[in-house]
Amino acid sequence: MQDDPTIDPISRALQLLDRPAQWPHAAAWLYGAEVRWRAPARGLFIEGRSLVLAQLRDDARRFSAAEYFTLRRAVAGDRVIDESALNLIFPHDGIPGVALNVGDRVELKRTRLLSFAGGLIIDELNLEAWTLLRRGS
């Protein structure tokens, strides 16, 4: 569907955001070559399409068993705002930049700001709040 000229990239991104586990593969074509991806709460700043896509795949793997809740989604000009909450058990291999323990039940509230130019994502800012819900055993 990426080549369908009747669907603009922002509308297509909105459709794909409904499938978070598939996002890294289904939306790969939306990311520009020089895209910036940031998650300040984790101390991550990544530049370049291949590195950003690797990070997205890594996150999708770590969050694959999470319960996912869309809180709000909106478009503001050339920006998509995606607010969500994920409820998950902290994975055995951890999450770089997040100081929680394996087996902890946590909630990730995340606001993703996807900025588009020329039909491609040029910047993705992830504002994350990690909350410990219950210590693992």
Short mmCIF file of N, CA, C and O in Angstrom, two decimals:
data_model
loop_
_atom_site.label_atom_id
_atom_site.label_comp_id
_atom_site.label_asym_id
_atom_site.label_seq_id
_atom_site.Cartn_x
_atom_site.Cartn_y
_atom_site.Cartn_z
N MET A 1 0.80 -1.18 0.00
CA MET A 1 0.00 0.00 0.00
C MET A 1 0.86 1.27 0.00
O MET A 1 0.37 2.35 -0.19
N GLN A 2 2.16 1.13 0.20
CA GLN A 2 3.01 2.30 0.24
C GLN A 2 3.03 3.04 -1.09
O GLN A 2 3.27 4.24 -1.12
N ASP A 3 2.77 2.36 -2.19
CA ASP A 3 2.81 3.00 -3.49
C ASP A 3 1.45 3.54 -3.92
O ASP A 3 1.32 4.07 -5.00
N ASP A 4 0.44 3.41 -3.08
CA ASP A 4 -0.90 3.88 -3.40
C ASP A 4 -0.93 5.41 -3.33
O ASP A 4 -0.87 5.98 -2.23
N PRO A 5 -1.01 6.09 -4.47
CA PRO A 5 -0.96 7.55 -4.46
C PRO A 5 -2.21 8.20 -3.86
O PRO A 5 -2.21 9.39 -3.61
N THR A 6 -3.25 7.42 -3.62
CA THR A 6 -4.47 7.99 -3.06
C THR A 6 -4.40 8.14 -1.54
O THR A 6 -5.24 8.79 -0.94
N ILE A 7 -3.40 7.53 -0.91
CA ILE A 7 -3.26 7.62 0.54
C ILE A 7 -1.99 8.40 0.86
O ILE A 7 -0.89 7.99 0.51
N ASP A 8 -2.15 9.54 1.52
CA ASP A 8 -0.98 10.34 1.86
C ASP A 8 -0.21 9.67 3.00
O ASP A 8 -0.78 8.88 3.76
N PRO A 9 1.08 9.94 3.13
CA PRO A 9 1.91 9.27 4.14
C PRO A 9 1.43 9.45 5.58
O PRO A 9 1.52 8.53 6.38
N ILE A 10 0.90 10.62 5.91
CA ILE A 10 0.41 10.83 7.28
C ILE A 10 -0.80 9.95 7.56
O ILE A 10 -0.88 9.31 8.61
N SER A 11 -1.71 9.86 6.61
CA SER A 11 -2.87 8.98 6.79
C SER A 11 -2.44 7.52 6.90
O SER A 11 -2.97 6.75 7.69
N ARG A 12 -1.45 7.16 6.09
CA ARG A 12 -0.95 5.78 6.15
C ARG A 12 -0.28 5.51 7.49
O ARG A 12 -0.48 4.44 8.09
N ALA A 13 0.46 6.46 8.01
CA ALA A 13 1.09 6.31 9.32
C ALA A 13 0.02 6.10 10.40
O ALA A 13 0.17 5.25 11.28
N LEU A 14 -1.05 6.87 10.33
CA LEU A 14 -2.14 6.71 11.30
C LEU A 14 -2.72 5.30 11.26
O LEU A 14 -3.03 4.72 12.30
N GLN A 15 -2.87 4.75 10.07
CA GLN A 15 -3.38 3.37 9.94
C GLN A 15 -2.39 2.37 10.55
O GLN A 15 -2.79 1.46 11.27
N LEU A 16 -1.11 2.55 10.27
CA LEU A 16 -0.10 1.59 10.73
C LEU A 16 0.14 1.66 12.24
O LEU A 16 0.52 0.66 12.84
N LEU A 17 -0.10 2.80 12.85
CA LEU A 17 0.09 2.93 14.29
C LEU A 17 -0.85 2.03 15.08
O LEU A 17 -0.59 1.72 16.24
N ASP A 18 -1.94 1.59 14.45
CA ASP A 18 -2.86 0.65 15.10
C ASP A 18 -2.27 -0.75 15.24
O ASP A 18 -2.86 -1.60 15.89
N ARG A 19 -1.12 -0.98 14.62
CA ARG A 19 -0.46 -2.29 14.69
C ARG A 19 0.98 -2.10 15.19
O ARG A 19 1.93 -2.22 14.42
N PRO A 20 1.15 -1.81 16.49
CA PRO A 20 2.48 -1.46 17.00
C PRO A 20 3.54 -2.54 16.80
O PRO A 20 4.69 -2.21 16.54
N ALA A 21 3.19 -3.80 16.87
CA ALA A 21 4.18 -4.86 16.69
C ALA A 21 4.69 -4.92 15.24
O ALA A 21 5.81 -5.34 14.99
N GLN A 22 3.88 -4.47 14.31
CA GLN A 22 4.24 -4.50 12.89
C GLN A 22 4.83 -3.19 12.39
O GLN A 22 5.34 -3.12 11.27
N TRP A 23 4.75 -2.15 13.21
CA TRP A 23 5.20 -0.82 12.80
C TRP A 23 6.60 -0.81 12.20
O TRP A 23 6.80 -0.24 11.12
N PRO A 24 7.61 -1.41 12.85
CA PRO A 24 8.98 -1.28 12.31
C PRO A 24 9.13 -1.80 10.88
O PRO A 24 9.92 -1.27 10.11
N HIS A 25 8.37 -2.81 10.54
CA HIS A 25 8.48 -3.38 9.18
C HIS A 25 7.51 -2.69 8.22
O HIS A 25 7.89 -2.31 7.12
N ALA A 26 6.26 -2.52 8.67
CA ALA A 26 5.25 -1.95 7.78
C ALA A 26 5.50 -0.48 7.47
O ALA A 26 5.18 -0.01 6.38
N ALA A 27 6.08 0.24 8.42
CA ALA A 27 6.28 1.68 8.23
C ALA A 27 7.70 2.06 7.85
O ALA A 27 8.02 3.24 7.74
N ALA A 28 8.56 1.08 7.61
CA ALA A 28 9.97 1.37 7.31
C ALA A 28 10.11 2.35 6.15
O ALA A 28 10.98 3.23 6.18
N TRP A 29 9.28 2.22 5.14
CA TRP A 29 9.38 3.08 3.95
C TRP A 29 9.05 4.55 4.26
O TRP A 29 9.39 5.43 3.49
N LEU A 30 8.42 4.81 5.42
CA LEU A 30 8.06 6.18 5.78
C LEU A 30 9.24 6.98 6.36
O LEU A 30 9.17 8.19 6.45
N TYR A 31 10.29 6.28 6.77
CA TYR A 31 11.42 6.96 7.42
C TYR A 31 12.43 7.47 6.41
O TYR A 31 12.89 6.73 5.55
N GLY A 32 12.77 8.74 6.53
CA GLY A 32 13.76 9.36 5.65
C GLY A 32 15.17 8.88 5.96
O GLY A 32 15.45 8.38 7.06
N ALA A 33 16.06 9.05 5.02
CA ALA A 33 17.45 8.58 5.17
C ALA A 33 18.17 9.23 6.34
O ALA A 33 18.98 8.59 7.02
N GLU A 34 17.87 10.48 6.62
CA GLU A 34 18.56 11.23 7.68
C GLU A 34 17.70 11.42 8.92
O GLU A 34 17.91 12.34 9.70
N VAL A 35 16.73 10.54 9.13
CA VAL A 35 15.80 10.67 10.25
C VAL A 35 16.53 10.69 11.59
O VAL A 35 17.58 10.07 11.76
N ARG A 36 15.96 11.47 12.52
CA ARG A 36 16.45 11.51 13.91
C ARG A 36 15.39 10.84 14.77
O ARG A 36 14.19 11.11 14.62
N TRP A 37 15.83 10.02 15.72
CA TRP A 37 14.92 9.32 16.65
C TRP A 37 15.44 9.58 18.06
O TRP A 37 16.62 9.34 18.33
N ARG A 38 14.56 10.09 18.92
CA ARG A 38 14.99 10.44 20.27
C ARG A 38 14.05 9.86 21.31
O ARG A 38 12.83 9.88 21.12
N ALA A 39 14.64 9.37 22.40
CA ALA A 39 13.92 8.94 23.59
C ALA A 39 14.73 9.47 24.78
O ALA A 39 15.55 8.76 25.35
N PRO A 40 14.54 10.75 25.14
CA PRO A 40 15.38 11.38 26.16
C PRO A 40 15.35 10.66 27.51
O PRO A 40 16.38 10.62 28.20
N ALA A 41 14.23 10.09 27.91
CA ALA A 41 14.16 9.40 29.21
C ALA A 41 15.12 8.22 29.26
O ALA A 41 15.59 7.83 30.33
N ARG A 42 15.43 7.65 28.11
CA ARG A 42 16.39 6.54 28.03
C ARG A 42 17.78 7.01 27.61
O ARG A 42 18.70 6.21 27.47
N GLY A 43 17.92 8.30 27.36
CA GLY A 43 19.21 8.82 26.94
C GLY A 43 19.58 8.42 25.51
O GLY A 43 20.76 8.35 25.17
N LEU A 44 18.57 8.18 24.68
CA LEU A 44 18.83 7.72 23.31
C LEU A 44 18.62 8.84 22.29
O LEU A 44 17.60 9.54 22.32
N PHE A 45 19.58 8.97 21.40
CA PHE A 45 19.51 9.88 20.26
C PHE A 45 20.15 9.13 19.10
O PHE A 45 21.34 8.84 19.14
N ILE A 46 19.35 8.82 18.11
CA ILE A 46 19.82 7.99 17.00
C ILE A 46 19.56 8.73 15.70
O ILE A 46 18.50 9.33 15.51
N GLU A 47 20.52 8.68 14.79
CA GLU A 47 20.37 9.33 13.49
C GLU A 47 20.63 8.31 12.38
O GLU A 47 21.51 7.47 12.49
N GLY A 48 19.84 8.43 11.32
CA GLY A 48 20.01 7.57 10.15
C GLY A 48 18.98 6.46 10.12
O GLY A 48 18.68 5.82 11.13
N ARG A 49 18.44 6.25 8.95
CA ARG A 49 17.34 5.31 8.75
C ARG A 49 17.65 3.91 9.25
O ARG A 49 16.85 3.31 9.97
N SER A 50 18.79 3.34 8.90
CA SER A 50 19.07 1.95 9.27
C SER A 50 19.19 1.79 10.79
O SER A 50 18.69 0.81 11.35
N LEU A 51 19.82 2.76 11.46
CA LEU A 51 19.95 2.68 12.92
C LEU A 51 18.61 2.89 13.61
O LEU A 51 18.31 2.23 14.61
N VAL A 52 17.80 3.80 13.08
CA VAL A 52 16.48 4.04 13.66
C VAL A 52 15.61 2.79 13.50
O VAL A 52 14.95 2.36 14.45
N LEU A 53 15.62 2.20 12.32
CA LEU A 53 14.82 1.00 12.11
C LEU A 53 15.28 -0.15 13.00
O LEU A 53 14.45 -0.91 13.51
N ALA A 54 16.57 -0.26 13.24
CA ALA A 54 17.08 -1.29 14.16
C ALA A 54 16.55 -1.04 15.57
O ALA A 54 16.15 -1.98 16.27
N GLN A 55 16.52 0.21 16.01
CA GLN A 55 15.98 0.55 17.33
C GLN A 55 14.49 0.23 17.41
O GLN A 55 14.01 -0.31 18.40
N LEU A 56 13.76 0.56 16.36
CA LEU A 56 12.32 0.28 16.33
C LEU A 56 12.05 -1.23 16.40
O LEU A 56 11.14 -1.67 17.12
N ARG A 57 12.85 -2.01 15.69
CA ARG A 57 12.68 -3.48 15.74
C ARG A 57 13.02 -4.01 17.13
O ARG A 57 12.33 -4.89 17.66
N ASP A 58 14.07 -3.45 17.74
CA ASP A 58 14.47 -3.87 19.08
C ASP A 58 13.36 -3.55 20.09
O ASP A 58 13.00 -4.39 20.93
N ASP A 59 12.81 -2.36 20.02
CA ASP A 59 11.70 -2.00 20.91
C ASP A 59 10.49 -2.90 20.67
O ASP A 59 9.86 -3.35 21.62
N ALA A 60 10.16 -3.16 19.41
CA ALA A 60 9.01 -4.02 19.12
C ALA A 60 9.21 -5.41 19.71
O ALA A 60 8.28 -6.01 20.25
N ARG A 61 10.43 -5.91 19.66
CA ARG A 61 10.72 -7.23 20.24
C ARG A 61 10.55 -7.18 21.76
O ARG A 61 9.90 -8.04 22.35
N ARG A 62 11.10 -6.17 22.39
CA ARG A 62 11.02 -6.06 23.85
C ARG A 62 9.59 -5.81 24.33
O ARG A 62 9.23 -6.20 25.42
N PHE A 63 8.78 -5.13 23.52
CA PHE A 63 7.42 -4.80 23.91
C PHE A 63 6.39 -5.77 23.32
O PHE A 63 5.19 -5.53 23.42
N SER A 64 6.83 -6.87 22.74
CA SER A 64 5.92 -7.74 22.00
C SER A 64 4.81 -8.35 22.87
O SER A 64 3.72 -8.61 22.38
N ALA A 65 5.07 -8.57 24.16
CA ALA A 65 4.06 -9.15 25.03
C ALA A 65 3.27 -8.09 25.81
O ALA A 65 2.44 -8.43 26.66
N ALA A 66 3.51 -6.83 25.53
CA ALA A 66 2.85 -5.74 26.27
C ALA A 66 1.38 -5.63 25.90
O ALA A 66 0.97 -5.93 24.78
N GLU A 67 0.59 -5.19 26.89
CA GLU A 67 -0.77 -4.76 26.61
C GLU A 67 -0.64 -3.32 26.12
O GLU A 67 0.01 -2.50 26.77
N TYR A 68 -1.27 -3.01 25.01
CA TYR A 68 -1.09 -1.72 24.37
C TYR A 68 -2.43 -0.99 24.35
O TYR A 68 -3.45 -1.56 23.96
N PHE A 69 -2.43 0.26 24.79
CA PHE A 69 -3.64 1.07 24.83
C PHE A 69 -3.37 2.40 24.13
O PHE A 69 -2.46 3.14 24.53
N THR A 70 -4.17 2.71 23.13
CA THR A 70 -4.07 4.02 22.49
C THR A 70 -4.87 5.00 23.34
O THR A 70 -6.04 4.77 23.63
N LEU A 71 -4.22 6.07 23.76
CA LEU A 71 -4.89 7.09 24.55
C LEU A 71 -5.46 8.20 23.67
O LEU A 71 -6.57 8.65 23.87
N ARG A 72 -4.66 8.61 22.69
CA ARG A 72 -5.08 9.70 21.81
C ARG A 72 -4.16 9.71 20.60
O ARG A 72 -2.99 9.39 20.70
N ARG A 73 -4.72 10.12 19.49
CA ARG A 73 -3.94 10.25 18.27
C ARG A 73 -4.47 11.46 17.51
O ARG A 73 -5.68 11.62 17.37
N ALA A 74 -3.56 12.29 17.02
CA ALA A 74 -3.99 13.50 16.33
C ALA A 74 -2.96 13.89 15.27
O ALA A 74 -1.82 13.43 15.30
N VAL A 75 -3.39 14.74 14.38
CA VAL A 75 -2.51 15.31 13.36
C VAL A 75 -2.49 16.82 13.56
O VAL A 75 -3.54 17.44 13.73
N ALA A 76 -1.31 17.38 13.57
CA ALA A 76 -1.13 18.83 13.69
C ALA A 76 -0.18 19.26 12.59
O ALA A 76 1.04 19.13 12.72
N GLY A 77 -0.73 19.71 11.48
CA GLY A 77 0.10 20.09 10.34
C GLY A 77 0.82 18.88 9.78
O GLY A 77 0.20 17.91 9.37
N ASP A 78 2.17 18.92 9.79
CA ASP A 78 2.99 17.82 9.29
C ASP A 78 3.49 16.93 10.42
O ASP A 78 4.54 16.30 10.31
N ARG A 79 2.75 16.88 11.51
CA ARG A 79 3.17 16.10 12.68
C ARG A 79 2.03 15.18 13.13
O ARG A 79 0.88 15.60 13.21
N VAL A 80 2.38 13.94 13.43
CA VAL A 80 1.44 12.99 14.03
C VAL A 80 1.79 12.89 15.50
O VAL A 80 2.95 12.74 15.87
N ILE A 81 0.77 12.99 16.34
CA ILE A 81 0.93 12.86 17.79
C ILE A 81 0.24 11.58 18.20
O ILE A 81 -0.97 11.42 17.99
N ASP A 82 1.00 10.66 18.77
CA ASP A 82 0.48 9.35 19.16
C ASP A 82 0.75 9.15 20.65
O ASP A 82 1.90 9.00 21.05
N GLU A 83 -0.32 9.17 21.45
CA GLU A 83 -0.18 8.95 22.89
C GLU A 83 -0.69 7.55 23.21
O GLU A 83 -1.79 7.18 22.80
N SER A 84 0.12 6.79 23.94
CA SER A 84 -0.25 5.43 24.26
C SER A 84 0.29 5.04 25.63
O SER A 84 1.12 5.73 26.22
N ALA A 85 -0.21 3.91 26.11
CA ALA A 85 0.30 3.31 27.35
C ALA A 85 0.53 1.83 27.07
O ALA A 85 -0.26 1.18 26.40
N LEU A 86 1.65 1.34 27.57
CA LEU A 86 1.97 -0.07 27.45
C LEU A 86 2.14 -0.62 28.86
O LEU A 86 2.80 0.00 29.70
N ASN A 87 1.56 -1.77 29.11
CA ASN A 87 1.70 -2.45 30.39
C ASN A 87 2.47 -3.73 30.09
O ASN A 87 2.05 -4.52 29.26
N LEU A 88 3.64 -3.91 30.73
CA LEU A 88 4.47 -5.05 30.39
C LEU A 88 5.29 -5.54 31.58
O LEU A 88 5.45 -4.82 32.57
N ILE A 89 5.77 -6.75 31.46
CA ILE A 89 6.74 -7.31 32.40
C ILE A 89 8.11 -6.94 31.85
O ILE A 89 8.41 -7.20 30.68
N PHE A 90 8.94 -6.34 32.70
CA PHE A 90 10.26 -5.91 32.25
C PHE A 90 11.03 -7.13 31.73
O PHE A 90 11.17 -8.13 32.43
N PRO A 91 11.54 -7.06 30.50
CA PRO A 91 12.14 -8.23 29.84
C PRO A 91 13.47 -8.67 30.47
O PRO A 91 14.17 -7.89 31.10
N HIS A 92 13.78 -9.94 30.23
CA HIS A 92 15.00 -10.55 30.81
C HIS A 92 16.28 -9.87 30.34
O HIS A 92 17.27 -9.84 31.05
N ASP A 93 16.26 -9.30 29.14
CA ASP A 93 17.47 -8.63 28.64
C ASP A 93 17.44 -7.12 28.92
O ASP A 93 18.31 -6.38 28.45
N GLY A 94 16.46 -6.67 29.73
CA GLY A 94 16.40 -5.27 30.12
C GLY A 94 16.04 -4.36 28.96
O GLY A 94 15.77 -4.79 27.85
N ILE A 95 16.03 -3.08 29.26
CA ILE A 95 15.81 -2.04 28.27
C ILE A 95 16.85 -0.97 28.53
O ILE A 95 16.85 -0.35 29.60
N PRO A 96 17.80 -0.79 27.62
CA PRO A 96 18.87 0.20 27.84
C PRO A 96 18.32 1.57 28.23
O PRO A 96 17.40 2.08 27.61
N GLY A 97 18.87 2.11 29.31
CA GLY A 97 18.48 3.43 29.78
C GLY A 97 17.33 3.43 30.77
O GLY A 97 16.95 4.49 31.27
N VAL A 98 16.76 2.25 31.06
CA VAL A 98 15.65 2.17 32.01
C VAL A 98 16.11 1.34 33.20
O VAL A 98 16.47 0.17 33.06
N ALA A 99 16.11 1.97 34.37
CA ALA A 99 16.63 1.33 35.59
C ALA A 99 15.52 0.60 36.35
O ALA A 99 15.09 1.04 37.42
N LEU A 100 15.05 -0.50 35.78
CA LEU A 100 14.08 -1.36 36.44
C LEU A 100 14.63 -2.78 36.41
O LEU A 100 15.62 -3.06 35.72
N ASN A 101 13.99 -3.67 37.14
CA ASN A 101 14.49 -5.04 37.26
C ASN A 101 13.69 -6.03 36.42
O ASN A 101 12.48 -5.85 36.22
N VAL A 102 14.37 -7.06 35.99
CA VAL A 102 13.73 -8.14 35.24
C VAL A 102 12.55 -8.66 36.04
O VAL A 102 12.66 -8.87 37.26
N GLY A 103 11.42 -8.82 35.39
CA GLY A 103 10.22 -9.35 36.04
C GLY A 103 9.32 -8.30 36.66
O GLY A 103 8.19 -8.60 37.04
N ASP A 104 9.78 -7.04 36.77
CA ASP A 104 8.92 -5.98 37.29
C ASP A 104 7.77 -5.74 36.33
O ASP A 104 7.96 -5.76 35.11
N ARG A 105 6.57 -5.49 36.87
CA ARG A 105 5.45 -5.06 36.02
C ARG A 105 5.54 -3.54 35.95
O ARG A 105 5.58 -2.87 36.97
N VAL A 106 5.59 -3.03 34.72
CA VAL A 106 5.76 -1.59 34.52
C VAL A 106 4.74 -1.06 33.52
O VAL A 106 4.17 -1.81 32.72
N GLU A 107 4.53 0.23 33.61
CA GLU A 107 3.71 0.92 32.62
C GLU A 107 4.60 1.94 31.92
O GLU A 107 5.36 2.65 32.58
N LEU A 108 4.51 1.97 30.63
CA LEU A 108 5.19 2.98 29.83
C LEU A 108 4.12 3.87 29.22
O LEU A 108 3.30 3.42 28.42
N LYS A 109 4.09 5.12 29.64
CA LYS A 109 3.24 6.11 28.98
C LYS A 109 4.15 6.82 27.99
O LYS A 109 5.22 7.31 28.36
N ARG A 110 3.71 6.85 26.76
CA ARG A 110 4.57 7.37 25.71
C ARG A 110 3.79 8.31 24.79
O ARG A 110 2.70 7.98 24.34
N THR A 111 4.40 9.43 24.50
CA THR A 111 3.89 10.33 23.46
C THR A 111 4.94 10.35 22.36
O THR A 111 6.09 10.70 22.60
N ARG A 112 4.52 9.91 21.19
CA ARG A 112 5.41 9.91 20.02
C ARG A 112 5.01 11.08 19.13
O ARG A 112 3.85 11.23 18.78
N LEU A 113 5.99 11.88 18.78
CA LEU A 113 5.78 12.99 17.86
C LEU A 113 6.53 12.66 16.58
O LEU A 113 7.77 12.66 16.56
N LEU A 114 5.80 12.37 15.52
CA LEU A 114 6.39 12.03 14.23
C LEU A 114 6.29 13.25 13.33
O LEU A 114 5.18 13.68 12.99
N SER A 115 7.41 13.81 12.94
CA SER A 115 7.44 14.99 12.07
C SER A 115 7.75 14.56 10.65
O SER A 115 8.72 13.84 10.41
N PHE A 116 6.93 15.03 9.72
CA PHE A 116 7.06 14.68 8.31
C PHE A 116 7.55 15.86 7.48
O PHE A 116 7.23 17.01 7.79
N ALA A 117 8.29 15.56 6.44
CA ALA A 117 8.67 16.54 5.41
C ALA A 117 8.84 15.77 4.11
O ALA A 117 9.47 14.71 4.10
N GLY A 118 8.25 16.26 3.07
CA GLY A 118 8.37 15.59 1.78
C GLY A 118 7.79 14.18 1.79
O GLY A 118 8.25 13.32 1.05
N GLY A 119 6.82 13.94 2.64
CA GLY A 119 6.17 12.63 2.70
C GLY A 119 6.92 11.60 3.52
O GLY A 119 6.53 10.43 3.54
N LEU A 120 7.99 12.00 4.21
CA LEU A 120 8.79 11.06 5.01
C LEU A 120 8.92 11.56 6.45
O LEU A 120 8.90 12.77 6.71
N ILE A 121 9.08 10.61 7.37
CA ILE A 121 9.34 10.96 8.75
C ILE A 121 10.79 11.42 8.82
O ILE A 121 11.71 10.68 8.44
N ILE A 122 11.00 12.64 9.33
CA ILE A 122 12.35 13.18 9.45
C ILE A 122 12.80 13.27 10.91
O ILE A 122 13.97 13.44 11.20
N ASP A 123 11.82 13.17 11.83
CA ASP A 123 12.14 13.26 13.25
C ASP A 123 11.07 12.51 14.03
O ASP A 123 9.88 12.66 13.74
N GLU A 124 11.50 11.71 15.00
CA GLU A 124 10.58 11.05 15.91
C GLU A 124 11.07 11.29 17.33
O GLU A 124 12.17 10.87 17.69
N LEU A 125 10.24 11.97 18.11
CA LEU A 125 10.54 12.23 19.51
C LEU A 125 9.62 11.36 20.36
O LEU A 125 8.39 11.41 20.19
N ASN A 126 10.20 10.58 21.25
CA ASN A 126 9.44 9.71 22.15
C ASN A 126 9.57 10.26 23.56
O ASN A 126 10.65 10.20 24.16
N LEU A 127 8.49 10.81 24.08
CA LEU A 127 8.46 11.31 25.45
C LEU A 127 7.89 10.18 26.30
O LEU A 127 6.72 9.82 26.16
N GLU A 128 8.73 9.61 27.15
CA GLU A 128 8.36 8.40 27.88
C GLU A 128 8.36 8.64 29.39
O GLU A 128 9.24 9.32 29.92
N ALA A 129 7.38 8.02 30.06
CA ALA A 129 7.33 8.00 31.52
C ALA A 129 7.17 6.54 31.93
O ALA A 129 6.18 5.89 31.59
N TRP A 130 8.16 6.02 32.63
CA TRP A 130 8.18 4.63 33.07
C TRP A 130 7.74 4.58 34.54
O TRP A 130 8.31 5.27 35.38
N THR A 131 6.75 3.75 34.84
CA THR A 131 6.22 3.64 36.19
C THR A 131 6.25 2.19 36.64
O THR A 131 5.74 1.31 35.94
N LEU A 132 6.83 1.94 37.80
CA LEU A 132 6.84 0.61 38.40
C LEU A 132 5.46 0.37 38.99
O LEU A 132 4.98 1.13 39.82
N LEU A 133 4.78 -0.69 38.54
CA LEU A 133 3.48 -1.06 39.06
C LEU A 133 3.58 -2.10 40.17
O LEU A 133 2.85 -2.06 41.15
N ARG A 134 4.52 -3.05 39.99
CA ARG A 134 4.69 -4.11 40.97
C ARG A 134 6.08 -4.73 40.79
O ARG A 134 6.48 -5.02 39.66
N ARG A 135 6.79 -4.90 41.86
CA ARG A 135 8.09 -5.55 41.81
C ARG A 135 7.94 -7.01 41.39
O ARG A 135 7.01 -7.68 41.79
N GLY A 136 8.89 -7.47 40.58
CA GLY A 136 8.92 -8.88 40.19
C GLY A 136 9.33 -9.75 41.35
O GLY A 136 9.85 -9.28 42.36
N SER A 137 9.08 -11.03 41.21
CA SER A 137 9.42 -11.94 42.32
C SER A 137 10.84 -12.45 42.21
O SER A 137 11.52 -12.38 41.27
#
